[in-house]
Amino acid sequence: MEGIKPNPFTFSAVIGALTDEGMVEKGIQVHKMVIKNGFGAATFACNSLINMYFKSGKIGDGRGVFDGLNDRNAVSWNSMVAGMVTNGLYLETLDLFYHMRLAGESSPRWFLPLLSSCVVQLRN
């Protein structure tokens, strides 16, 4: 295996496995390797990092990864929305949805009930 270098897909798989096992500290080490290998803005790897950070409650770190992305895709936006709702950030979720629409990203059908629940949570 000598001479084989990791790519964003490799890192994404490793981060996903670490997230599923609740090994966020190891995931942070892998994040450093992502940056060291020049994939700090690679959408595929960063989407996994966003998911990992939000699932572990490290909201600022997840937001930082998202903010550093130059090429956000539907998975990037969905990871952020799901992470914010999971962490009870309802007002921030609505703001993110607004910015998602401004960026020209379409919203899946399941967003409407999710956004409605955010409004209900904010009213309570």
Coordinates of C-alpha atoms in Angstrom, one line a residue:
M1 CA 0.0 0.0 0.0
E2 CA 3.1 2.2 0.0
G3 CA 2.7 5.2 -2.3
I4 CA -1.1 5.2 -2.2
K5 CA -2.4 8.5 -1.0
P6 CA -5.8 9.2 0.6
N7 CA -8.4 11.3 -1.3
P8 CA -11.5 13.2 -0.1
F9 CA -13.6 10.0 -0.5
T10 CA -11.2 8.0 1.7
F11 CA -11.4 10.7 4.4
S12 CA -15.2 10.8 4.2
A13 CA -15.5 7.1 4.8
V14 CA -13.1 7.2 7.8
I15 CA -15.0 10.2 9.3
G16 CA -18.3 8.5 8.8
A17 CA -17.1 5.4 10.6
L18 CA -15.7 7.4 13.4
T19 CA -18.9 9.4 13.7
D20 CA -21.0 6.2 13.9
E21 CA -18.7 4.9 16.7
G22 CA -18.8 8.2 18.6
M23 CA -15.1 8.7 18.3
V24 CA -15.1 12.5 17.7
E25 CA -11.6 13.0 19.1
K26 CA -10.2 10.6 16.4
G27 CA -12.4 12.5 13.9
I28 CA -10.8 15.8 14.9
Q29 CA -7.4 14.2 14.2
V30 CA -8.6 13.0 10.8
H31 CA -9.9 16.6 10.2
K32 CA -6.3 17.8 10.7
M33 CA -5.1 15.2 8.2
V34 CA -7.8 16.4 5.7
I35 CA -6.3 19.9 5.9
K36 CA -2.7 18.7 5.8
N37 CA -3.5 16.7 2.7
G38 CA -5.0 19.8 1.0
F39 CA -8.6 18.7 1.1
G40 CA -9.8 21.4 3.6
A41 CA -12.3 22.7 1.1
A42 CA -13.2 19.4 -0.6
T43 CA -17.0 19.2 -0.4
F44 CA -17.3 15.4 -0.1
A45 CA -15.0 15.2 3.0
C46 CA -16.3 18.4 4.5
N47 CA -19.9 17.2 4.4
S48 CA -18.8 14.3 6.6
L49 CA -17.0 16.6 9.0
I50 CA -20.1 18.8 9.3
N51 CA -22.2 15.8 10.2
M52 CA -19.6 14.6 12.7
Y53 CA -19.3 17.9 14.5
F54 CA -23.0 18.5 14.8
K55 CA -23.7 14.9 15.9
S56 CA -21.1 15.4 18.7
G57 CA -22.5 18.8 19.7
K58 CA -19.5 20.8 18.4
I59 CA -21.8 23.3 16.6
G60 CA -19.2 26.0 16.1
D61 CA -16.8 23.5 14.5
G62 CA -19.4 22.2 12.1
R63 CA -20.4 25.8 11.2
G64 CA -16.8 26.6 10.6
V65 CA -16.4 23.7 8.2
F66 CA -19.5 24.8 6.3
D67 CA -18.5 28.4 6.2
G68 CA -15.1 27.4 4.7
L69 CA -16.7 25.5 1.8
N70 CA -16.5 27.2 -1.5
D71 CA -18.7 24.7 -3.4
R72 CA -21.7 23.8 -1.2
N73 CA -24.0 21.1 -2.5
A74 CA -27.4 19.8 -1.4
V75 CA -25.7 17.4 1.1
S76 CA -23.8 20.4 2.6
W77 CA -27.0 22.3 3.2
N78 CA -29.0 19.3 4.4
S79 CA -26.2 18.4 6.9
M80 CA -26.3 21.9 8.3
V81 CA -30.1 22.0 8.6
A82 CA -30.3 18.5 10.2
G83 CA -27.5 19.4 12.6
M84 CA -29.1 22.6 13.7
V85 CA -32.5 21.1 14.2
T86 CA -31.0 18.2 16.1
N87 CA -29.2 20.6 18.4
G88 CA -32.3 22.8 19.0
L89 CA -31.1 25.8 16.9
Y90 CA -34.5 26.6 15.4
L91 CA -34.1 30.3 14.7
E92 CA -30.7 29.6 13.1
T93 CA -32.3 26.8 11.0
L94 CA -34.8 29.3 9.6
D95 CA -32.0 31.8 8.9
L96 CA -29.9 29.1 7.2
F97 CA -32.9 28.0 5.1
Y98 CA -33.3 31.7 3.9
H99 CA -29.6 31.8 2.9
M100 CA -29.9 28.4 1.2
R101 CA -32.7 29.8 -0.9
L102 CA -30.7 32.9 -1.7
A103 CA -27.9 30.7 -2.8
G104 CA -30.2 29.1 -5.3
E105 CA -30.4 25.7 -3.6
S106 CA -33.8 24.1 -3.9
S107 CA -35.4 22.5 -0.9
P108 CA -36.6 18.9 -0.7
R109 CA -40.2 18.2 0.2
W110 CA -39.3 17.1 3.7
F111 CA -38.1 20.7 4.5
L112 CA -41.6 22.1 4.9
P113 CA -42.6 20.0 7.9
L114 CA -39.2 20.5 9.4
L115 CA -39.4 24.3 9.1
S116 CA -43.0 24.2 10.4
S117 CA -41.8 22.4 13.5
C118 CA -39.0 25.0 14.0
V119 CA -41.7 27.7 14.0
V120 CA -43.8 25.8 16.5
Q121 CA -40.7 25.3 18.7
L122 CA -39.9 29.0 18.6
R123 CA -43.5 29.9 19.6
N124 CA -43.4 27.7 22.7

